[in-house]
Amino acid sequence: MGSSHEQSLSIALPNPIRYFPMGDQALVLSFGDTISEMVNARVRQVATHIDNWSQPGVIEYVPAYTTITIYYDPLKITYQELLSALQMIVQDIPEDTEYIGKKKEIPVYYNGADLAYVAQYNGLTEEEVIRLHSTPEYRVYMIGFVPGFPYMGGMDSRIATPRKEVPRLKIEAGAVGIAGEQTGVYPIETPGGWQIIGHTPLQLFDLSKESPSLLEMGDCVRFVPITYDEFVLLKTESYGH
């Protein structure tokens, strides 16, 4: 479990990127107004180039579903200088390129407190919810909310379920949840409002590792159902919590 290999995705770049300021210390690149795999692929592609960029004055960048926000020090670089530098980077990206994403498997013991509610809400059995959740291949659109939390697209709409009206004060690390038509995994213990349908024994965020987050934006993920005994066994191994 937890194995990975790479998957390539060809990306065309037909739509112009829009640039605009966010306050006086951030610049936003907008790739579109609709969440889709192709739009997000463009975000990942440009983010990959920015990741290797050493521009004085740039503090950090934050990729999301359809945008990249770049935070900078206005005493070291002006908005116009940053804009010009970014536009040069984007125009140098080939019009038809290939993005390499990793394919990973996440074992899940489907024992979540909200599994029965998700089934009832959608008029399904719990077994059908498990099958529909574990069948697709998901794309990690972004990492956010807390360190290492993956927002994944590609979930079957037949199990889409709204967030809880009153969030829980504590959700344990490894909890697998649903919110609307998205699914995700809580990497650390935190409050949250997603419908919890299961748990993974894998540790999604580990500061002792060179790359703390197990999942990265652009990864392709499959959830693999496991039994309670398998969950306990995997959790006691080196990559368990």
PDB file of C-alpha atoms in Angstrom, residues 1-153:
ATOM      1  CA  MET A   1       0.000   0.000   0.000  1.00  0.00           C
ATOM      2  CA  GLY A   2       1.043   3.562  -0.517  1.00  0.00           C
ATOM      3  CA  SER A   3       2.898   2.674  -3.734  1.00  0.00           C
ATOM      4  CA  SER A   4       3.309   5.266  -6.473  1.00  0.00           C
ATOM      5  CA  HIS A   5       4.406   5.721 -10.054  1.00  0.00           C
ATOM      6  CA  GLU A   6       4.176   8.524 -12.548  1.00  0.00           C
ATOM      7  CA  GLN A   7       1.424   9.477 -14.976  1.00  0.00           C
ATOM      8  CA  SER A   8       1.860  12.005 -17.764  1.00  0.00           C
ATOM      9  CA  LEU A   9      -0.797  14.494 -18.812  1.00  0.00           C
ATOM     10  CA  SER A  10      -0.565  16.515 -22.003  1.00  0.00           C
ATOM     11  CA  ILE A  11      -1.490  20.153 -21.471  1.00  0.00           C
ATOM     12  CA  ALA A  12      -2.556  22.694 -24.055  1.00  0.00           C
ATOM     13  CA  LEU A  13      -2.479  26.370 -23.114  1.00  0.00           C
ATOM     14  CA  PRO A  14      -5.331  28.052 -25.055  1.00  0.00           C
ATOM     15  CA  ASN A  15      -6.658  30.541 -22.493  1.00  0.00           C
ATOM     16  CA  PRO A  16      -4.778  33.677 -21.452  1.00  0.00           C
ATOM     17  CA  ILE A  17      -3.701  33.999 -17.836  1.00  0.00           C
ATOM     18  CA  ARG A  18      -5.067  37.040 -15.999  1.00  0.00           C
ATOM     19  CA  TYR A  19      -2.851  38.909 -13.534  1.00  0.00           C
ATOM     20  CA  PHE A  20      -4.052  41.246 -10.805  1.00  0.00           C
ATOM     21  CA  PRO A  21      -2.870  42.589  -7.423  1.00  0.00           C
ATOM     22  CA  MET A  22      -4.183  41.403  -4.068  1.00  0.00           C
ATOM     23  CA  GLY A  23      -3.339  44.222  -1.710  1.00  0.00           C
ATOM     24  CA  ASP A  24       0.144  45.699  -1.971  1.00  0.00           C
ATOM     25  CA  GLN A  25       2.132  42.521  -1.231  1.00  0.00           C
ATOM     26  CA  ALA A  26       0.588  39.833  -3.433  1.00  0.00           C
ATOM     27  CA  LEU A  27      -0.006  39.123  -7.108  1.00  0.00           C
ATOM     28  CA  VAL A  28      -2.600  36.649  -8.362  1.00  0.00           C
ATOM     29  CA  LEU A  29      -2.419  34.607 -11.566  1.00  0.00           C
ATOM     30  CA  SER A  30      -5.901  33.451 -12.586  1.00  0.00           C
ATOM     31  CA  PHE A  31      -6.170  30.567 -15.045  1.00  0.00           C
ATOM     32  CA  GLY A  32      -9.966  30.494 -15.364  1.00  0.00           C
ATOM     33  CA  ASP A  33     -13.230  30.672 -13.466  1.00  0.00           C
ATOM     34  CA  THR A  34     -14.180  26.991 -13.597  1.00  0.00           C
ATOM     35  CA  ILE A  35     -12.654  24.173 -11.559  1.00  0.00           C
ATOM     36  CA  SER A  36     -11.515  21.475 -13.982  1.00  0.00           C
ATOM     37  CA  GLU A  37      -8.622  19.086 -14.396  1.00  0.00           C
ATOM     38  CA  MET A  38      -7.265  20.947 -17.439  1.00  0.00           C
ATOM     39  CA  VAL A  39      -7.344  24.342 -15.689  1.00  0.00           C
ATOM     40  CA  ASN A  40      -5.708  22.848 -12.618  1.00  0.00           C
ATOM     41  CA  ALA A  41      -3.107  21.164 -14.829  1.00  0.00           C
ATOM     42  CA  ARG A  42      -2.106  24.607 -16.098  1.00  0.00           C
ATOM     43  CA  VAL A  43      -1.824  25.827 -12.512  1.00  0.00           C
ATOM     44  CA  ARG A  44       0.453  22.891 -11.664  1.00  0.00           C
ATOM     45  CA  GLN A  45       2.537  23.437 -14.784  1.00  0.00           C
ATOM     46  CA  VAL A  46       3.255  27.088 -14.039  1.00  0.00           C
ATOM     47  CA  ALA A  47       3.757  26.337 -10.336  1.00  0.00           C
ATOM     48  CA  THR A  48       6.452  23.825 -11.279  1.00  0.00           C
ATOM     49  CA  HIS A  49       8.369  26.549 -13.096  1.00  0.00           C
ATOM     50  CA  ILE A  50       7.917  29.028 -10.251  1.00  0.00           C
ATOM     51  CA  ASP A  51       9.154  26.401  -7.803  1.00  0.00           C
ATOM     52  CA  ASN A  52      12.594  26.523  -9.432  1.00  0.00           C
ATOM     53  CA  TRP A  53      12.604  30.307  -9.634  1.00  0.00           C
ATOM     54  CA  SER A  54      14.948  32.440  -7.533  1.00  0.00           C
ATOM     55  CA  GLN A  55      13.513  35.946  -7.792  1.00  0.00           C
ATOM     56  CA  PRO A  56      14.661  38.473  -5.171  1.00  0.00           C
ATOM     57  CA  GLY A  57      11.738  39.811  -3.166  1.00  0.00           C
ATOM     58  CA  VAL A  58       9.452  36.801  -3.651  1.00  0.00           C
ATOM     59  CA  ILE A  59       8.442  35.319  -0.284  1.00  0.00           C
ATOM     60  CA  GLU A  60       6.239  32.363  -1.252  1.00  0.00           C
ATOM     61  CA  TYR A  61       3.616  31.199  -3.697  1.00  0.00           C
ATOM     62  CA  VAL A  62       0.326  29.424  -3.004  1.00  0.00           C
ATOM     63  CA  PRO A  63      -1.295  27.376  -5.802  1.00  0.00           C
ATOM     64  CA  ALA A  64      -5.038  26.663  -5.641  1.00  0.00           C
ATOM     65  CA  TYR A  65      -7.751  25.208  -7.897  1.00  0.00           C
ATOM     66  CA  THR A  66      -7.629  27.970 -10.528  1.00  0.00           C
ATOM     67  CA  THR A  67      -5.071  30.469  -9.225  1.00  0.00           C
ATOM     68  CA  ILE A  68      -1.535  30.999  -7.999  1.00  0.00           C
ATOM     69  CA  THR A  69      -0.970  33.750  -5.431  1.00  0.00           C
ATOM     70  CA  ILE A  70       2.558  35.090  -5.107  1.00  0.00           C
ATOM     71  CA  TYR A  71       3.520  37.006  -1.974  1.00  0.00           C
ATOM     72  CA  TYR A  72       6.388  39.469  -2.255  1.00  0.00           C
ATOM     73  CA  ASP A  73       8.285  42.189  -0.400  1.00  0.00           C
ATOM     74  CA  PRO A  74       7.377  45.535  -2.032  1.00  0.00           C
ATOM     75  CA  LEU A  75      10.599  47.051  -0.658  1.00  0.00           C
ATOM     76  CA  LYS A  76      12.635  44.612  -2.778  1.00  0.00           C
ATOM     77  CA  ILE A  77      10.518  44.290  -5.920  1.00  0.00           C
ATOM     78  CA  THR A  78       7.644  46.317  -7.322  1.00  0.00           C
ATOM     79  CA  TYR A  79       4.381  44.860  -8.551  1.00  0.00           C
ATOM     80  CA  GLN A  80       5.231  45.823 -12.137  1.00  0.00           C
ATOM     81  CA  GLU A  81       8.692  44.246 -11.936  1.00  0.00           C
ATOM     82  CA  LEU A  82       7.214  41.018 -10.560  1.00  0.00           C
ATOM     83  CA  LEU A  83       4.484  41.030 -13.204  1.00  0.00           C
ATOM     84  CA  SER A  84       7.010  41.438 -16.029  1.00  0.00           C
ATOM     85  CA  ALA A  85       9.203  38.642 -14.654  1.00  0.00           C
ATOM     86  CA  LEU A  86       6.243  36.278 -14.330  1.00  0.00           C
ATOM     87  CA  GLN A  87       4.992  37.005 -17.815  1.00  0.00           C
ATOM     88  CA  MET A  88       8.416  36.120 -19.188  1.00  0.00           C
ATOM     89  CA  ILE A  89       8.328  32.790 -17.347  1.00  0.00           C
ATOM     90  CA  VAL A  90       4.845  31.949 -18.642  1.00  0.00           C
ATOM     91  CA  GLN A  91       5.608  32.864 -22.261  1.00  0.00           C
ATOM     92  CA  ASP A  92       8.662  30.574 -22.220  1.00  0.00           C
ATOM     93  CA  ILE A  93       6.561  27.527 -21.282  1.00  0.00           C
ATOM     94  CA  PRO A  94       5.999  25.413 -24.436  1.00  0.00           C
ATOM     95  CA  GLU A  95       2.455  25.666 -25.799  1.00  0.00           C
ATOM     96  CA  ASP A  96       2.044  21.913 -25.641  1.00  0.00           C
ATOM     97  CA  THR A  97       3.875  20.308 -22.767  1.00  0.00           C
ATOM     98  CA  GLU A  98       3.596  17.217 -20.600  1.00  0.00           C
ATOM     99  CA  TYR A  99       3.010  17.234 -16.869  1.00  0.00           C
ATOM    100  CA  ILE A 100       4.289  14.274 -14.868  1.00  0.00           C
ATOM    101  CA  GLY A 101       2.125  13.352 -11.899  1.00  0.00           C
ATOM    102  CA  LYS A 102       2.552  10.477  -9.451  1.00  0.00           C
ATOM    103  CA  LYS A 103      -0.005   7.716  -8.956  1.00  0.00           C
ATOM    104  CA  LYS A 104      -0.497   6.672  -5.341  1.00  0.00           C
ATOM    105  CA  GLU A 105      -2.688   4.273  -3.374  1.00  0.00           C
ATOM    106  CA  ILE A 106      -4.197   5.103   0.011  1.00  0.00           C
ATOM    107  CA  PRO A 107      -5.521   2.157   2.071  1.00  0.00           C
ATOM    108  CA  VAL A 108      -8.768   2.956   3.885  1.00  0.00           C
ATOM    109  CA  TYR A 109     -10.693   1.139   6.574  1.00  0.00           C
ATOM    110  CA  TYR A 110     -14.243   2.353   5.919  1.00  0.00           C
ATOM    111  CA  ASN A 111     -15.485   2.715   9.491  1.00  0.00           C
ATOM    112  CA  GLY A 112     -16.236   6.449   9.606  1.00  0.00           C
ATOM    113  CA  ALA A 113     -18.844   7.888  11.964  1.00  0.00           C
ATOM    114  CA  ASP A 114     -20.643   9.514   9.014  1.00  0.00           C
ATOM    115  CA  LEU A 115     -20.607   6.547   6.612  1.00  0.00           C
ATOM    116  CA  ALA A 116     -24.206   5.628   7.482  1.00  0.00           C
ATOM    117  CA  TYR A 117     -25.319   9.265   7.057  1.00  0.00           C
ATOM    118  CA  VAL A 118     -23.658   9.570   3.638  1.00  0.00           C
ATOM    119  CA  ALA A 119     -25.408   6.360   2.572  1.00  0.00           C
ATOM    120  CA  GLN A 120     -28.793   7.509   3.889  1.00  0.00           C
ATOM    121  CA  TYR A 121     -28.437  11.010   2.381  1.00  0.00           C
ATOM    122  CA  ASN A 122     -27.847   9.526  -1.073  1.00  0.00           C
ATOM    123  CA  GLY A 123     -30.281   6.617  -0.820  1.00  0.00           C
ATOM    124  CA  LEU A 124     -27.519   4.022  -0.917  1.00  0.00           C
ATOM    125  CA  THR A 125     -26.183   1.213   1.219  1.00  0.00           C
ATOM    126  CA  GLU A 126     -22.904   1.635   3.072  1.00  0.00           C
ATOM    127  CA  GLU A 127     -21.359  -0.992   0.779  1.00  0.00           C
ATOM    128  CA  GLU A 128     -22.388   1.049  -2.274  1.00  0.00           C
ATOM    129  CA  VAL A 129     -20.822   4.186  -0.794  1.00  0.00           C
ATOM    130  CA  ILE A 130     -17.558   2.303  -0.208  1.00  0.00           C
ATOM    131  CA  ARG A 131     -17.584   0.929  -3.755  1.00  0.00           C
ATOM    132  CA  LEU A 132     -18.338   4.309  -5.335  1.00  0.00           C
ATOM    133  CA  HIS A 133     -15.699   6.066  -3.228  1.00  0.00           C
ATOM    134  CA  SER A 134     -12.949   3.530  -3.871  1.00  0.00           C
ATOM    135  CA  THR A 135     -13.543   3.089  -7.624  1.00  0.00           C
ATOM    136  CA  PRO A 136     -12.415   6.424  -9.182  1.00  0.00           C
ATOM    137  CA  GLU A 137      -8.927   7.776  -9.618  1.00  0.00           C
ATOM    138  CA  TYR A 138      -8.758  11.153  -7.897  1.00  0.00           C
ATOM    139  CA  ARG A 139      -6.634  14.165  -8.786  1.00  0.00           C
ATOM    140  CA  VAL A 140      -5.091  16.216  -5.962  1.00  0.00           C
ATOM    141  CA  TYR A 141      -6.117  19.731  -6.990  1.00  0.00           C
ATOM    142  CA  MET A 142      -4.446  21.549  -4.120  1.00  0.00           C
ATOM    143  CA  ILE A 143      -2.903  21.194  -0.671  1.00  0.00           C
ATOM    144  CA  GLY A 144      -4.285  23.503   1.984  1.00  0.00           C
ATOM    145  CA  PHE A 145      -6.471  24.184   5.056  1.00  0.00           C
ATOM    146  CA  VAL A 146      -3.791  22.550   7.220  1.00  0.00           C
ATOM    147  CA  PRO A 147      -0.344  21.287   6.128  1.00  0.00           C
ATOM    148  CA  GLY A 148      -0.666  18.232   3.893  1.00  0.00           C
ATOM    149  CA  PHE A 149      -4.474  18.296   3.524  1.00  0.00           C
ATOM    150  CA  PRO A 150      -5.296  17.157  -0.060  1.00  0.00           C
ATOM    151  CA  TYR A 151      -8.367  18.521  -1.830  1.00  0.00           C
ATOM    152  CA  MET A 152      -9.250  15.863  -4.416  1.00  0.00           C
ATOM    153  CA  GLY A 153     -11.531  16.060  -7.425  1.00  0.00           C
TER     154      GLY A 153
END
